[in-house]
CSV table of C-alpha atoms in Angstrom, one decimal:
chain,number,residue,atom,x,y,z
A,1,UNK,CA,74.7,112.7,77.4
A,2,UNK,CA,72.9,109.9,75.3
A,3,UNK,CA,70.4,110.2,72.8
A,4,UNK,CA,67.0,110.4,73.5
A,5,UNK,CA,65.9,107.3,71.3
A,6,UNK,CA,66.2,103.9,72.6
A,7,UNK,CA,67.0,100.2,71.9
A,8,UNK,CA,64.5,97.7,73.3
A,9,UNK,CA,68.1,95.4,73.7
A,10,UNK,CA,71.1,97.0,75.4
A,11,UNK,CA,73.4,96.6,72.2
A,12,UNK,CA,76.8,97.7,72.8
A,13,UNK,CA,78.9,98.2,70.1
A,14,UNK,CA,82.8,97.1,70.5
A,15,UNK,CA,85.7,100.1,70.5
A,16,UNK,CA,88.1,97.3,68.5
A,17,UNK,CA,87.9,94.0,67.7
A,18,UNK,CA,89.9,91.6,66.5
A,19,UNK,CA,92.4,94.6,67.6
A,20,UNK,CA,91.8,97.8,69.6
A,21,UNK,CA,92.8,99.6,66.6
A,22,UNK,CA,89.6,98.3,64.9
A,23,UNK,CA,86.3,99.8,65.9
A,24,UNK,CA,82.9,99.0,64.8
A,25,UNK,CA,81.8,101.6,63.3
A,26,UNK,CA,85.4,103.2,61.8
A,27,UNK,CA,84.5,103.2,58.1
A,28,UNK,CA,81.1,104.9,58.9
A,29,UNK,CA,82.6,107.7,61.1
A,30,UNK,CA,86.0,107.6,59.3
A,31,UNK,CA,87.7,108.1,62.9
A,32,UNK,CA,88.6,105.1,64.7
A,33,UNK,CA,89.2,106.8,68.1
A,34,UNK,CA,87.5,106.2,71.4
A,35,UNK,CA,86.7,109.5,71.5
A,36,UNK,CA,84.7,109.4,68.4
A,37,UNK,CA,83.4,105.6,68.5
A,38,UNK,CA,81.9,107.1,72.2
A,39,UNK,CA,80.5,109.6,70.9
A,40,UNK,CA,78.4,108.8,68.2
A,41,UNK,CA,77.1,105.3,70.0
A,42,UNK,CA,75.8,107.6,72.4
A,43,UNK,CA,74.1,109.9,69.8
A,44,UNK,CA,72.9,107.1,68.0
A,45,UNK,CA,70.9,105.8,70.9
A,46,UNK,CA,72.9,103.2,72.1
A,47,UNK,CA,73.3,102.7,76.2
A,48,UNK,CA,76.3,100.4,75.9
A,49,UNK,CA,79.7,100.2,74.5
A,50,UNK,CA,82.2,97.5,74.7
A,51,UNK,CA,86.2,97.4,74.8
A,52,UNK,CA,86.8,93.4,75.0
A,53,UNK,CA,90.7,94.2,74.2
A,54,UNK,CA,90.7,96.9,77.4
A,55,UNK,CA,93.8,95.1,78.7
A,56,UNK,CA,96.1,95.6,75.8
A,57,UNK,CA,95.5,99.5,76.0
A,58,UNK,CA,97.6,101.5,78.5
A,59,UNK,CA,96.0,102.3,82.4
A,60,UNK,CA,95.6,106.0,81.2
A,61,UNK,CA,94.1,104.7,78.0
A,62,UNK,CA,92.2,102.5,79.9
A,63,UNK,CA,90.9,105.0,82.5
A,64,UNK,CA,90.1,108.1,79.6
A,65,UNK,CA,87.8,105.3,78.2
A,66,UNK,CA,86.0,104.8,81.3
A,67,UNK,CA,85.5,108.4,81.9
A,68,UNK,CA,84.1,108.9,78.4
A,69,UNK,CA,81.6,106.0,78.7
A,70,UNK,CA,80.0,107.7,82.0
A,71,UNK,CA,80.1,111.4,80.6
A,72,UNK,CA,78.0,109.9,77.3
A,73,UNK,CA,75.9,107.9,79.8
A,74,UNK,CA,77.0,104.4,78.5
A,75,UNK,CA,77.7,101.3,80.3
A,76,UNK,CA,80.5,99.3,79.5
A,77,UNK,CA,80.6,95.6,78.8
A,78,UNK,CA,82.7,92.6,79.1
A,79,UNK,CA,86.5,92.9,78.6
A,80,UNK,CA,89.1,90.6,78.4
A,81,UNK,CA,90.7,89.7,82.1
A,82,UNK,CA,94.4,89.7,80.1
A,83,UNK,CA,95.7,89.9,76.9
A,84,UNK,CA,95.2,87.4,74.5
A,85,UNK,CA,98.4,85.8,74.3
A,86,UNK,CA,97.8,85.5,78.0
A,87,UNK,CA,94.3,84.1,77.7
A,88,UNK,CA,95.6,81.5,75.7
A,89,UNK,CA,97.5,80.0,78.4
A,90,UNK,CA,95.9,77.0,80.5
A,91,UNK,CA,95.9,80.0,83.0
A,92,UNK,CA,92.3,78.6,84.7
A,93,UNK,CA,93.2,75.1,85.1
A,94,UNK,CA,95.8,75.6,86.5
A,95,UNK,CA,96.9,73.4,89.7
A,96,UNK,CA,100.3,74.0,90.5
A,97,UNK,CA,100.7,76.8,93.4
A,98,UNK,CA,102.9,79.1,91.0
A,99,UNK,CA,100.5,78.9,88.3
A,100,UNK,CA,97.7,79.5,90.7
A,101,UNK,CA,99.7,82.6,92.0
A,102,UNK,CA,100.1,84.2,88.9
A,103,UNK,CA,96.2,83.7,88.1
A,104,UNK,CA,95.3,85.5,91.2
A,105,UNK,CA,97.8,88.6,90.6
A,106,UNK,CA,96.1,88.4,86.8
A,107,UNK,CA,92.7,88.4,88.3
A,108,UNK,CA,93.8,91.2,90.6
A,109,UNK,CA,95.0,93.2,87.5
A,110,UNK,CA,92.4,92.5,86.0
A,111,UNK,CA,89.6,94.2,88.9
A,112,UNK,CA,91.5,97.2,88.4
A,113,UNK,CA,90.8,97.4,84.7
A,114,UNK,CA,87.5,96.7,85.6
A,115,UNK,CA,87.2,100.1,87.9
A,116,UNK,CA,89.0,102.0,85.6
A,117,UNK,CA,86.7,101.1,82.9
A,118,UNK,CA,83.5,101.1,84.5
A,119,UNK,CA,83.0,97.4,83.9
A,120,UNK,CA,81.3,95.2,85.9
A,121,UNK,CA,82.1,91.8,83.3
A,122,UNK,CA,85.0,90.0,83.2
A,123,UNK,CA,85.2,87.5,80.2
A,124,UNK,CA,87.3,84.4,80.8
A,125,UNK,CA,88.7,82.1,78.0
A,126,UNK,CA,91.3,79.7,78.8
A,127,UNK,CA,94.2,77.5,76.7
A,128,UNK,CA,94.4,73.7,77.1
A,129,UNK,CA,97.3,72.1,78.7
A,130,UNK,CA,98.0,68.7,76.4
A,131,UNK,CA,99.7,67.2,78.8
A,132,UNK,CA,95.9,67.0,80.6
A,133,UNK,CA,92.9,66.1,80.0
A,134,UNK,CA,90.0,67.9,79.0
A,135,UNK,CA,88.0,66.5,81.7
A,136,UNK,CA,91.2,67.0,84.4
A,137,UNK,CA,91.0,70.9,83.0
A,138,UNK,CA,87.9,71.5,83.1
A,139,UNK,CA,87.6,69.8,86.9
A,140,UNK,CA,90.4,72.5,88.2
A,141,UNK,CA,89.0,75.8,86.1
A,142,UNK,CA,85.9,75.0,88.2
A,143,UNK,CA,88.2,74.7,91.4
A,144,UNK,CA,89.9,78.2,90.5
A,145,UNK,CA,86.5,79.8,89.5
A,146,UNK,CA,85.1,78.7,92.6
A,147,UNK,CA,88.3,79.7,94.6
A,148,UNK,CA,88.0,83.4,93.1
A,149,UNK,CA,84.6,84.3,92.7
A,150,UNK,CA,84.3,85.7,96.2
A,151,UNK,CA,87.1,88.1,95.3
A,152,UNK,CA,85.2,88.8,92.2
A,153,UNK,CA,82.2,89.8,93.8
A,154,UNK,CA,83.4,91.4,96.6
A,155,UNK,CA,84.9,94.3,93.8
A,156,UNK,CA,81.2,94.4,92.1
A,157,UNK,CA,82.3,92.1,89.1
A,158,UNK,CA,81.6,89.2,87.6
A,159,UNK,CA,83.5,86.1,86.0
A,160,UNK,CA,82.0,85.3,82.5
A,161,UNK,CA,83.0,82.5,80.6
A,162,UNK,CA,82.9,81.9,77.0
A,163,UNK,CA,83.5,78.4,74.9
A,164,UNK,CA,84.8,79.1,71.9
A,165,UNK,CA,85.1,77.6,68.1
A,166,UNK,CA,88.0,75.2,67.8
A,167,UNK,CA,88.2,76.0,64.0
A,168,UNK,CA,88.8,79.6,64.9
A,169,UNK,CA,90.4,78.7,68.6
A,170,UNK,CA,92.0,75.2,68.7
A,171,UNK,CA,94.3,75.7,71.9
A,172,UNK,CA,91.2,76.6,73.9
A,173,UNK,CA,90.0,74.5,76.0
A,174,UNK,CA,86.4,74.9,76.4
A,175,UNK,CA,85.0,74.2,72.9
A,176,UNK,CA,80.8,73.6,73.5
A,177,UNK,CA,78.6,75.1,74.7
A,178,UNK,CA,78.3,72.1,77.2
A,179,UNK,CA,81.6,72.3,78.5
A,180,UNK,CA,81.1,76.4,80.2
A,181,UNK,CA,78.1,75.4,81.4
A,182,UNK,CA,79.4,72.4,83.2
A,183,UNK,CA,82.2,74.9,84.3
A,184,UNK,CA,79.7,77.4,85.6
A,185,UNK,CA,77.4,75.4,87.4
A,186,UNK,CA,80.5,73.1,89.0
A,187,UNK,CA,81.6,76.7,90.4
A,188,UNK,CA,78.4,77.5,91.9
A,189,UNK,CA,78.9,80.9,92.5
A,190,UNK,CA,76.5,83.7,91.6
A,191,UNK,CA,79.5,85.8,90.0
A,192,UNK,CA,80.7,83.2,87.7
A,193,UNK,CA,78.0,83.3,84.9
A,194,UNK,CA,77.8,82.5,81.1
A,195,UNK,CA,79.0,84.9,77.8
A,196,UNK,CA,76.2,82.8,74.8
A,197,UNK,CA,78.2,84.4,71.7
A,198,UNK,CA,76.3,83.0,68.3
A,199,UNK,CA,78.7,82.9,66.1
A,200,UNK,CA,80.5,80.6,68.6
A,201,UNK,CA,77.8,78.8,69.5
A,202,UNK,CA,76.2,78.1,65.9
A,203,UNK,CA,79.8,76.8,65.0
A,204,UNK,CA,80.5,74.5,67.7
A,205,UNK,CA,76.9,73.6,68.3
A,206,UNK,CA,74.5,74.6,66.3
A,207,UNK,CA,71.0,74.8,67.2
A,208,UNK,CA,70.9,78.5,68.5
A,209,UNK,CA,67.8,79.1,70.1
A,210,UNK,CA,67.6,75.3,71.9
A,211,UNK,CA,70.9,76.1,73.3
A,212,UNK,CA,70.0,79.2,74.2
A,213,UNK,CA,67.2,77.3,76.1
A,214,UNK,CA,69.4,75.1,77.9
A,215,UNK,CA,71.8,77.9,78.9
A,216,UNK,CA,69.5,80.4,80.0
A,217,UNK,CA,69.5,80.7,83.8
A,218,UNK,CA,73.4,81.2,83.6
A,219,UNK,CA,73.4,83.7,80.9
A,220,UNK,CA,74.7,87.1,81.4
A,221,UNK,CA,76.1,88.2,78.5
A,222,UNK,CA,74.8,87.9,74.8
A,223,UNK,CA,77.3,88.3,71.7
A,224,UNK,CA,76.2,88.7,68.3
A,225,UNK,CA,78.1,87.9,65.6
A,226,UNK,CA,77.1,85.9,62.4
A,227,UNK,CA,78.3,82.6,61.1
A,228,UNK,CA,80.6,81.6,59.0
A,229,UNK,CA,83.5,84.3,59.1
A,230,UNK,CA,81.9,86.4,62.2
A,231,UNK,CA,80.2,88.9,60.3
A,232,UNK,CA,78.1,91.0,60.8
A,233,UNK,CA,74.1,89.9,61.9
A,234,UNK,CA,72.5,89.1,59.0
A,235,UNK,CA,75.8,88.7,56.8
A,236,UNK,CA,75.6,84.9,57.3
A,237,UNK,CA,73.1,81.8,57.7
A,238,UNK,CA,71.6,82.9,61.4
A,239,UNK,CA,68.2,84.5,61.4
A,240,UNK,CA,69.0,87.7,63.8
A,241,UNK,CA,65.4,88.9,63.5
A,242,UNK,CA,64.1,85.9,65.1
A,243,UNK,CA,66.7,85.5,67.3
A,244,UNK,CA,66.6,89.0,68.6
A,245,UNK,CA,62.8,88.4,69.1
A,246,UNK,CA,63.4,85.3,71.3
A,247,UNK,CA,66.0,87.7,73.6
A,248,UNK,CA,63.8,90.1,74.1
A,249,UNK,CA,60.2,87.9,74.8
A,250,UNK,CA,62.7,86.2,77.5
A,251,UNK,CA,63.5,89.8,79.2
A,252,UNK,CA,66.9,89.8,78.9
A,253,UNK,CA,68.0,93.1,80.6
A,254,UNK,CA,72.3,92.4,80.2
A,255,UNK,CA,74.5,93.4,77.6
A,256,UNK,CA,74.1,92.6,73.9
A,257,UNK,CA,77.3,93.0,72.7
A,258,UNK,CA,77.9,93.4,69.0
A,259,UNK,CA,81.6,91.5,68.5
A,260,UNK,CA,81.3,91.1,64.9
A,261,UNK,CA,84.0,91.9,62.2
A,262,UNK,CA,82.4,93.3,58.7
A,263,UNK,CA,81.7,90.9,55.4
A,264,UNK,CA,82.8,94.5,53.7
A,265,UNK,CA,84.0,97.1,55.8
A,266,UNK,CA,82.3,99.9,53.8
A,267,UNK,CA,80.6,102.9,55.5
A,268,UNK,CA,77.1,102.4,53.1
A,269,UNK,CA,77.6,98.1,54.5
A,270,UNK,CA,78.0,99.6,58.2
A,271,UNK,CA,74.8,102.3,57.4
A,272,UNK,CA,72.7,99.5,56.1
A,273,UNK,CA,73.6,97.6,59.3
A,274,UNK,CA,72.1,100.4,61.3
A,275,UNK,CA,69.2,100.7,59.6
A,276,UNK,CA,68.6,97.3,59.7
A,277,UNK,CA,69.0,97.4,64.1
A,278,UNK,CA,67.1,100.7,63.9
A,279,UNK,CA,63.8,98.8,62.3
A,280,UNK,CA,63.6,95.8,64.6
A,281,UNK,CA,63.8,98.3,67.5
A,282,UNK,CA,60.8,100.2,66.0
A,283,UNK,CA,59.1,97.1,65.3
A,284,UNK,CA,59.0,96.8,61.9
A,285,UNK,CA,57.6,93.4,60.8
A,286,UNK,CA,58.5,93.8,57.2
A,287,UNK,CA,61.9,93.5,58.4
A,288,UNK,CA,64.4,91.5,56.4
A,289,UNK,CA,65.8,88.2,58.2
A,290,UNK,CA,69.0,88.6,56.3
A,291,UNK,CA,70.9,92.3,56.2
A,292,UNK,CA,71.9,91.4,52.3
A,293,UNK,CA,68.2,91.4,51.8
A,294,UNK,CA,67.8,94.3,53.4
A,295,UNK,CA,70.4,96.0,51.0
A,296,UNK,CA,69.2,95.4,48.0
């Protein structure tokens, strides 16, 4: 089971990003395994883990995951609906009935990684079409969203869209802020909601906490990462304490998913890092803004 001590923010630390074979915490634990990564989020007080690359792992892998997350007591957060290289397709704008076929099977697969996981959130990215506009695109993913979400909902899941950096992402094709909100509210559906990742957002858009603001009632997912290079909180030019503060005085009960890579990858780097989460949820004001501060 869990251990006894308790975020004030459901944090949920990824099992491998950019790659399944890279966890969060692998320098610190020296074991990159599920098994392990599991385990010690558990101990460590954490009530949610996250596996956003869930569909490039194997059914049984997939399933073993799941079944570790509910004997530790975890929730799971958002994965992936499909593989990257298949998220990079203009999969949801598609209009042609082929194309629109092959989303629905995805989506389909993509419920039963869900189960198997224990994961109620399916994140969505999409690729742009060229031979489109943006504003064509965006018109149809809110058709397709729309034309989904019951089937979404009716397996206890939910569609979660994220707009990405185009200096990281440049064949996506939601790239502000702006344009997956206009995508979410033009599906109108109470399973198609928001992913606000920082990094993303800071990049594309700056202005963290007004955006976070102007997105709010569609948010269901938080990401943290820093900016630039999506480092760790506090690694970068974003002031996490104060916009951890702002999360939690709005009562945001979701997911806080930390999808971060490491400036260093060092166990004593990832230790500090803890330390660091472990003093805001204890309420330290004499907390450093910036995790290199905290370091020294």
């Amino acid at each position: 089971m869990a251990g006894a001590k308790r975020f004030r923010l459901d944090f949920a630390p990824h099992l491998g990003f950019p790659t399944p074979q890279t966890p969060l915490f692998a320098a610190l634990l020296g074991d990159p395994s599920p098994q392990a990564q599991i385990g010690f989020t558990a101990a460590h007080g954490f009530r949610c883990v996250q596996d956003p690359f869930a569909a490039r792992r194997s059914e049984e892998e997939q399933a073993h995951i799941g079944e570790m997350a509910k004997a530790a007591g975890l929730g799971l957060g958002c994965f992936v609906y499909a593989p990257m290289e298949r998220a990079m397709q203009p999969a949801w704008s598609a209009v042609d009935p082929a194309m629109c076929a092959a989303l629905d099977a995805e989506v389909d697969a993509a419920i039963a990684i869900g189960r198997r996981l224990g994961s109620r959130y399916m994140a969505v990215l999409t690729g742009a079409d060229p031979a489109r506009t943006r504003a064509q695109q965006r018109d149809a993913m809110t058709v397709n969203l729309a034309r989904l979400a019951d089937r979404v909902a009716q397996a206890g899941m939910m569609l979660c869209i994220e707009a990405v950096n185009a200096q990281r992402l440049p064949q996506m094709l939601l790239h502000h802020l702006a344009d997956a909100v206009e995508v979410v509210r033009g599906a109108g559906h109470p399973a198609v909601r928001l992913i606000f990742d920082t990094a993303h957002v800071q990049a594309m858009d700056g202005d963290i906490l007004g955006n976070l603001d102007r997105a709010w009632d569609l948010i269901e997912l938080i990401q943290l990462a820093d900016h630039p290079g999506r480092v760790e909180p506090g690694a970068g030019e974003l002031n996490f304490t104060r916009i951890l503060d702002e999360i939690e005085r709005r009562g945001f009960t979701g997911p806080v998913e930390l999808e971060h890579g490491w400036a260093v990858a060092t166990a004593e780097v990832q230790a500090a890092y803890l330390h660091w989460l472990d003093r805001w949820a204890l309420g330290d004001e004499r907390i450093a803004h910036n995790l290199r501060e905290a370091q020294q």
